[in-house]
Amino acid sequence: MSRQITLGAESPSMAILEHRVRVLEETVTALSKSITLLAAALDASSPAAPPEPVAAGTAHTQR
């Protein structure tokens, strides 16, 4: 609301606002796809089972 008051008669047209929304939607879609690909890549590179927790003081004897 404050932005509308500040801009007054110079506020963006409906067409400009609709264009900005479309650009934002495209950006969100691209980011979502990127996150999905990254998650799949991380999942594929992770071991099948999580490593067993190491008891305190025995880390040097493991492996």
Short mmCIF file of C-alpha atoms in Angstrom, two decimals:
data_model
loop_
_atom_site.label_atom_id
_atom_site.label_comp_id
_atom_site.label_asym_id
_atom_site.label_seq_id
_atom_site.Cartn_x
_atom_site.Cartn_y
_atom_site.Cartn_z
CA MET A 1 0.00 0.00 0.00
CA SER A 2 2.77 2.47 0.86
CA ARG A 3 4.40 1.81 -2.51
CA GLN A 4 1.14 2.67 -4.29
CA ILE A 5 0.84 5.90 -2.34
CA THR A 6 4.47 6.77 -3.04
CA LEU A 7 4.20 6.07 -6.76
CA GLY A 8 0.86 7.79 -7.17
CA ALA A 9 -0.05 8.25 -10.82
CA GLU A 10 3.29 6.77 -11.92
CA SER A 11 2.40 3.27 -10.75
CA PRO A 12 3.14 0.41 -13.18
CA SER A 13 0.43 -0.55 -15.63
CA MET A 14 -1.49 -3.79 -15.28
CA ALA A 15 0.39 -5.20 -18.31
CA ILE A 16 3.75 -4.49 -16.68
CA LEU A 17 2.62 -6.08 -13.42
CA GLU A 18 1.32 -9.16 -15.27
CA HIS A 19 4.66 -9.43 -17.10
CA ARG A 20 6.55 -9.24 -13.80
CA VAL A 21 4.34 -11.98 -12.36
CA ARG A 22 5.01 -14.21 -15.41
CA VAL A 23 8.77 -13.64 -15.06
CA LEU A 24 8.59 -14.50 -11.36
CA GLU A 25 6.58 -17.65 -12.11
CA GLU A 26 9.18 -18.73 -14.69
CA THR A 27 11.97 -18.08 -12.20
CA VAL A 28 10.23 -20.09 -9.48
CA THR A 29 9.65 -22.96 -11.92
CA ALA A 30 13.30 -22.95 -12.99
CA LEU A 31 14.48 -22.86 -9.38
CA SER A 32 12.14 -25.71 -8.47
CA LYS A 33 13.50 -27.83 -11.33
CA SER A 34 17.07 -27.02 -10.27
CA ILE A 35 16.35 -28.03 -6.68
CA THR A 36 14.77 -31.28 -7.87
CA LEU A 37 17.82 -32.08 -10.02
CA LEU A 38 20.21 -31.19 -7.20
CA ALA A 39 18.30 -33.35 -4.73
CA ALA A 40 18.35 -36.27 -7.17
CA ALA A 41 22.10 -35.84 -7.75
CA LEU A 42 22.80 -35.69 -4.02
CA ASP A 43 20.59 -38.71 -3.43
CA ALA A 44 22.38 -40.69 -6.14
CA SER A 45 25.81 -39.85 -4.71
CA SER A 46 24.94 -40.67 -1.11
CA PRO A 47 25.63 -44.14 0.31
CA ALA A 48 22.74 -46.61 0.40
CA ALA A 49 22.71 -46.76 4.18
CA PRO A 50 23.67 -43.99 6.56
CA PRO A 51 26.97 -44.58 8.37
CA GLU A 52 26.87 -46.09 11.84
CA PRO A 53 27.41 -43.58 14.62
CA VAL A 54 30.89 -43.73 16.14
CA ALA A 55 31.10 -44.01 19.93
CA ALA A 56 32.97 -41.23 21.68
CA GLY A 57 36.69 -41.88 21.94
CA THR A 58 36.72 -44.63 19.30
CA ALA A 59 36.86 -42.56 16.12
CA HIS A 60 40.57 -43.31 15.59
CA THR A 61 39.94 -47.08 15.69
CA GLN A 62 37.23 -47.03 13.02
CA ARG A 63 38.02 -47.87 9.37
#
